[in-house]
PDB file of C-alpha atoms and ligand atoms in Angstrom:
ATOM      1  CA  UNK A   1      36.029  15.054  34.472  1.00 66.00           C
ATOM      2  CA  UNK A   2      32.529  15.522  35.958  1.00 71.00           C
ATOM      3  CA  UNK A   3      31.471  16.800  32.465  1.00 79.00           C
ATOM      4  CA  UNK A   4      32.796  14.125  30.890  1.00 81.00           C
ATOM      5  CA  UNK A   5      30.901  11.611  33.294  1.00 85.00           C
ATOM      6  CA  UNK A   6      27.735  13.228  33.248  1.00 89.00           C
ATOM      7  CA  UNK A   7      27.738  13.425  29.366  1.00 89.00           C
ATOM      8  CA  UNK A   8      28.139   9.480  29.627  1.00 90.00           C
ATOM      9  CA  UNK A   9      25.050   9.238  31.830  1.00 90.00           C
ATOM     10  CA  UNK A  10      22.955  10.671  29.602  1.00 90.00           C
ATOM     11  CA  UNK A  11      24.451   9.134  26.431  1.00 88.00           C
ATOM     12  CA  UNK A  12      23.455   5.461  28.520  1.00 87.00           C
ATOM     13  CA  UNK A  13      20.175   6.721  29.573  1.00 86.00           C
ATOM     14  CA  UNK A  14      19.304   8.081  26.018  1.00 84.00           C
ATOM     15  CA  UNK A  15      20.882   4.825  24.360  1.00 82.00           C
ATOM     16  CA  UNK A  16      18.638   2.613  26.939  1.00 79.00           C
ATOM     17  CA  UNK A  17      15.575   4.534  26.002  1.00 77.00           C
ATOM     18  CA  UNK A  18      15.742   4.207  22.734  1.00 72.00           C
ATOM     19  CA  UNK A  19      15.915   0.020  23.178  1.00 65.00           C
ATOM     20  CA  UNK A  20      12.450   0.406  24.316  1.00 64.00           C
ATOM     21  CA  UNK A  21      10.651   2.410  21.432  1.00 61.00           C
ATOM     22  CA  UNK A  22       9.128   0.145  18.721  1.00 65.00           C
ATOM     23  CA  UNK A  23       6.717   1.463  16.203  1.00 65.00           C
ATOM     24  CA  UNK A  24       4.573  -0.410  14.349  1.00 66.00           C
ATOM     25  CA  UNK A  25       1.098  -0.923  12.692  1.00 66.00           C
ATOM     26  CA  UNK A  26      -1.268  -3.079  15.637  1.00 69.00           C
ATOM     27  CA  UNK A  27      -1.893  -6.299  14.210  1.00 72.00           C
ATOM     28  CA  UNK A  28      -5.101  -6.893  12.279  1.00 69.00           C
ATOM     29  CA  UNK A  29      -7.973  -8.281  14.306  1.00 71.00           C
ATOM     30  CA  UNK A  30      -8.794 -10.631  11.501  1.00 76.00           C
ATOM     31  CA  UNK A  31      -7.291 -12.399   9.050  1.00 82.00           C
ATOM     32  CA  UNK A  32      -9.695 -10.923   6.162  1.00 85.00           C
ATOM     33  CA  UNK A  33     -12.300  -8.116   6.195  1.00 87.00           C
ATOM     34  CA  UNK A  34     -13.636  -8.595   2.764  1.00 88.00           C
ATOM     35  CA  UNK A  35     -15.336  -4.989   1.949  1.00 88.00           C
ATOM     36  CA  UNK A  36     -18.679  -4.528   1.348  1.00 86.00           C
ATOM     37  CA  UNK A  37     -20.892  -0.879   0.732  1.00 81.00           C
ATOM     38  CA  UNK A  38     -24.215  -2.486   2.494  1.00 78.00           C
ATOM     39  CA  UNK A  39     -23.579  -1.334   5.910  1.00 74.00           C
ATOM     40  CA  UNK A  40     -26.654  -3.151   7.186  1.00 77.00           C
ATOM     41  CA  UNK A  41     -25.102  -6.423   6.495  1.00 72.00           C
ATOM     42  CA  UNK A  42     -21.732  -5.884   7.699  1.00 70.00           C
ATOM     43  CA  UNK A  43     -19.232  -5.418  10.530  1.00 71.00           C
ATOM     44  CA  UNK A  44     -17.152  -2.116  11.204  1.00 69.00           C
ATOM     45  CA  UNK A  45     -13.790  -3.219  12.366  1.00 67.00           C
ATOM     46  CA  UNK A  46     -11.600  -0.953  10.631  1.00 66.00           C
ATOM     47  CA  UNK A  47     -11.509   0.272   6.850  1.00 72.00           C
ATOM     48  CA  UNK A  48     -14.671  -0.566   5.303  1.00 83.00           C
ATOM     49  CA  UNK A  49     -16.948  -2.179   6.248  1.00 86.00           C
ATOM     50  CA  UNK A  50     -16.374  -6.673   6.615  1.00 88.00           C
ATOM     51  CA  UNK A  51     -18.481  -9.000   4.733  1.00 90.00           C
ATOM     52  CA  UNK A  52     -20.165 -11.198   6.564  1.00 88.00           C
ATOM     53  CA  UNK A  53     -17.372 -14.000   6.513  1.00 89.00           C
ATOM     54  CA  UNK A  54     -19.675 -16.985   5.744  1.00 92.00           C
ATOM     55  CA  UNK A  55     -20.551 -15.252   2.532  1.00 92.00           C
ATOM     56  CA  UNK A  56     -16.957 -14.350   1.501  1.00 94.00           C
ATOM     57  CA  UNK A  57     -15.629 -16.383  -1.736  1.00 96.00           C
ATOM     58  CA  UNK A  58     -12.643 -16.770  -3.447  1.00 96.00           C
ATOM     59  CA  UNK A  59     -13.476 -13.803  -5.988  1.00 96.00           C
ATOM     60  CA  UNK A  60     -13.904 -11.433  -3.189  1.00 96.00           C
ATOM     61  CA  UNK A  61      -9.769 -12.069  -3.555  1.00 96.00           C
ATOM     62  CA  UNK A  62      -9.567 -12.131  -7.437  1.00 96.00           C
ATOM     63  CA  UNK A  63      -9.015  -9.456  -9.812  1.00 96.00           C
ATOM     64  CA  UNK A  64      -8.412  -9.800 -13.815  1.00 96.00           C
ATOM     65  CA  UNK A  65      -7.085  -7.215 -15.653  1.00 94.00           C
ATOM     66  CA  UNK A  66      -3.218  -6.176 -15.173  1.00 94.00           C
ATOM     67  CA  UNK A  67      -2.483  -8.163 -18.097  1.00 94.00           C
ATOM     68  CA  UNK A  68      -4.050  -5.426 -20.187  1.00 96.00           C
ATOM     69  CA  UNK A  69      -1.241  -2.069 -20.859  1.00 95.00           C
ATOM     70  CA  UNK A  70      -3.526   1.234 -19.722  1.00 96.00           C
ATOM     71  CA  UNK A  71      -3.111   3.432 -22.688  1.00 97.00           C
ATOM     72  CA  UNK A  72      -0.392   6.132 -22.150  1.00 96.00           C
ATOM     73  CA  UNK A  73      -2.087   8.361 -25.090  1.00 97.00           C
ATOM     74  CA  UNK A  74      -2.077  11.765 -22.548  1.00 97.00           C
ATOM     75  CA  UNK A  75       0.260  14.280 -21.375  1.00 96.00           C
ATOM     76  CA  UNK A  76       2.151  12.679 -18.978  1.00 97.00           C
ATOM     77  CA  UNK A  77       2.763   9.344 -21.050  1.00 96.00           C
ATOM     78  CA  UNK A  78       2.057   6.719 -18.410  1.00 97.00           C
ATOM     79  CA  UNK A  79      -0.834   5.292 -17.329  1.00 97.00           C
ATOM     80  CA  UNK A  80      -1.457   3.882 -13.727  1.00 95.00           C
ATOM     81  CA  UNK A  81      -4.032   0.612 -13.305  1.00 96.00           C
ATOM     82  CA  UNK A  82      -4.253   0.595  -9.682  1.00 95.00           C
ATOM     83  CA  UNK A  83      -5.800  -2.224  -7.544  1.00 96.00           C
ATOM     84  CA  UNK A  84      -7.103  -0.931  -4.419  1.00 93.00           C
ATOM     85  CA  UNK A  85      -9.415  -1.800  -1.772  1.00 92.00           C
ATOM     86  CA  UNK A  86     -12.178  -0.232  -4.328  1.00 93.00           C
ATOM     87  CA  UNK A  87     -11.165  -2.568  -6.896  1.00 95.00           C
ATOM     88  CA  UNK A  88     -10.460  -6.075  -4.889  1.00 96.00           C
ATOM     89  CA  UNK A  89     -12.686  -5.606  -1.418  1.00 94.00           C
ATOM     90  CA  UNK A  90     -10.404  -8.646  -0.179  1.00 94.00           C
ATOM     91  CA  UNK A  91      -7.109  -5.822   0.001  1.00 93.00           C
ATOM     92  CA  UNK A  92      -9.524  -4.612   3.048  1.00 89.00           C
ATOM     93  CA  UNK A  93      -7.391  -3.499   6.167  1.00 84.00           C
ATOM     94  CA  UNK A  94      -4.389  -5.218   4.638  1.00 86.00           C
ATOM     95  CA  UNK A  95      -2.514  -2.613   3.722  1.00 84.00           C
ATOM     96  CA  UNK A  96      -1.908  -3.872   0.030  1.00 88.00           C
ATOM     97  CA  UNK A  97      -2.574  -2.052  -2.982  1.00 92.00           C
ATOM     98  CA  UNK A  98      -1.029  -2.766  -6.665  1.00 93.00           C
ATOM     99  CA  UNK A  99      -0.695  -1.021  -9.362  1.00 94.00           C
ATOM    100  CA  UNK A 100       0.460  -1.513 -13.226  1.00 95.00           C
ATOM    101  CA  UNK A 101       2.224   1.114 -14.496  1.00 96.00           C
ATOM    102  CA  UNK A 102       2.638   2.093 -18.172  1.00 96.00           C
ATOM    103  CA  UNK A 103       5.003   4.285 -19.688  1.00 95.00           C
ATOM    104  CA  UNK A 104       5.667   5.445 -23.034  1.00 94.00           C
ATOM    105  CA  UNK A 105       9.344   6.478 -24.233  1.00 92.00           C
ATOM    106  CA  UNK A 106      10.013   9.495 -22.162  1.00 92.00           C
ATOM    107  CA  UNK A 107       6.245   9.134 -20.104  1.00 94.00           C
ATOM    108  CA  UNK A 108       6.680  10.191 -16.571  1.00 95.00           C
ATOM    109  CA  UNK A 109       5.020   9.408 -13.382  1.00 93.00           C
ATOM    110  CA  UNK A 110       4.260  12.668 -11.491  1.00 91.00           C
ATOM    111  CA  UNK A 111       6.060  13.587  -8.498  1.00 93.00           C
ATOM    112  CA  UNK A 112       3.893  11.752  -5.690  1.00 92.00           C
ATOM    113  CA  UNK A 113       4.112  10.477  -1.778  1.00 91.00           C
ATOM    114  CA  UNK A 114       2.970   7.246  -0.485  1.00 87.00           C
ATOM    115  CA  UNK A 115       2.490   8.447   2.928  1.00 85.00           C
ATOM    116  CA  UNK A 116       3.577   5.737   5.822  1.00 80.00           C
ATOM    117  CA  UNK A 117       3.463   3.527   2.813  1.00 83.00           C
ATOM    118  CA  UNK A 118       6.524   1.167   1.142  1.00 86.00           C
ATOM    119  CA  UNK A 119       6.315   1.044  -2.781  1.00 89.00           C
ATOM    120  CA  UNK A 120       8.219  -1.880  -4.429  1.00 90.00           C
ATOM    121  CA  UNK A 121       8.459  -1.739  -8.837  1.00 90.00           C
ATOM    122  CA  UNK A 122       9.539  -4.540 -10.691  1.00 90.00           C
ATOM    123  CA  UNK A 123       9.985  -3.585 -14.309  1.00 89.00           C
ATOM    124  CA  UNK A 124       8.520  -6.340 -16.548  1.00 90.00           C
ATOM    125  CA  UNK A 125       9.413  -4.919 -19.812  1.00 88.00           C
ATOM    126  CA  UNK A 126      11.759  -2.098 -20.975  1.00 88.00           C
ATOM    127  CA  UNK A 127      13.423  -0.414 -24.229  1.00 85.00           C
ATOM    128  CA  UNK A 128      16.601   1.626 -24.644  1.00 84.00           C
ATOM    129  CA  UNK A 129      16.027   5.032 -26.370  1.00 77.00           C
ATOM    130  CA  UNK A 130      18.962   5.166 -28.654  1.00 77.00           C
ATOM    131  CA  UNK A 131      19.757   8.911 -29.842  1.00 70.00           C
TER     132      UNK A 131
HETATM  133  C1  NAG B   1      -5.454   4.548 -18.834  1.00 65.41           C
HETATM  134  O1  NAG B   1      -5.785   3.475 -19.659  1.00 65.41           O
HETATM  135  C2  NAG B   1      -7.153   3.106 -19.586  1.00 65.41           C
HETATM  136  C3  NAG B   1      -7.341   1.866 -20.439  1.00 65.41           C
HETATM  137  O2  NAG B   1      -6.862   2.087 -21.741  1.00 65.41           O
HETATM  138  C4  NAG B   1      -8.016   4.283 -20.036  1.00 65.41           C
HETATM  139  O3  NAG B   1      -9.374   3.935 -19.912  1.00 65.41           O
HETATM  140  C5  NAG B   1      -7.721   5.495 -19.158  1.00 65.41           C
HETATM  141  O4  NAG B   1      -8.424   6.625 -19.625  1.00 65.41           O
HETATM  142  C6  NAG B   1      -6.231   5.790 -19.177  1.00 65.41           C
HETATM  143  N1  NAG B   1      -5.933   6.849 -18.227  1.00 65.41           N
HETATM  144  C7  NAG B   1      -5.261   7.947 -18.566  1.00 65.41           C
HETATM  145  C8  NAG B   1      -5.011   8.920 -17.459  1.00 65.41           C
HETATM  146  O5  NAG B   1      -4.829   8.169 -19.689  1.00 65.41           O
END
């Protein structure tokens, strides 16, 4: 009987911890931290460095390109166009990337992590391989 109570205890005290855990990524201190090499002329918040904010523009946010199939001509047979912080400084501290993905019939994407990361695929465009 006493086990049995004491077992409850610490089943109550282990389910009321657990009500108080949360884990998350803080919340960005700004709304947009375009990137920018010239650390002279920018802030550090986190990432890379900001862009002075007055001298952001709307192609700081634009990238042209993913319309155009990466050629899948190599061993693996697929080809990754990626869209990183490197590529569009505006992903800076968002925690976006994007990526276009090209295979060819029976192309492969190497085994890979995303650590801490979520990945989400649409597939645009696909063929059956009859045989
Ligand atoms: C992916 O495609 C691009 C554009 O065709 C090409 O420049 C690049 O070398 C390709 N990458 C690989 C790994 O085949």
């Amino acid at each position: 009987m006493m086990k049995g109570v004491s077992f409850l205890v610490i089943v109550a005290i282990l389910a009321l911890a657990s009500s108080f855990v949360s884990a998350f990524d803080p919340s960005p201190l700004q709304d947009f931290c375009v990137a920018i090499n010239d650390i002279k002329s920018g802030v550090f918040v986190n990432g890379k460095f900001c862009k002075d904010p007055a001298m952001v523009s709307a192609n700081d946010f634009f990238f042209s390109g993913l319309n155009i199939p990466g050629n899948t001509g190599n061993k693996v047979g697929s080809n990754v166009t990626l869209v990183n912080v490197d590529k569009l400084a505006g992903l800076n501290t968002l925690g976006i990337s994007l990526a276009r993905l090209d295979f060819a019939p029976y192309g492969l994407n190497p085994p890979h992590t995303h650590p801490r990361g979520t990945e989400l695929l649409v597939v645009i465009e696909a063929a059956k391989i009859l045989g």
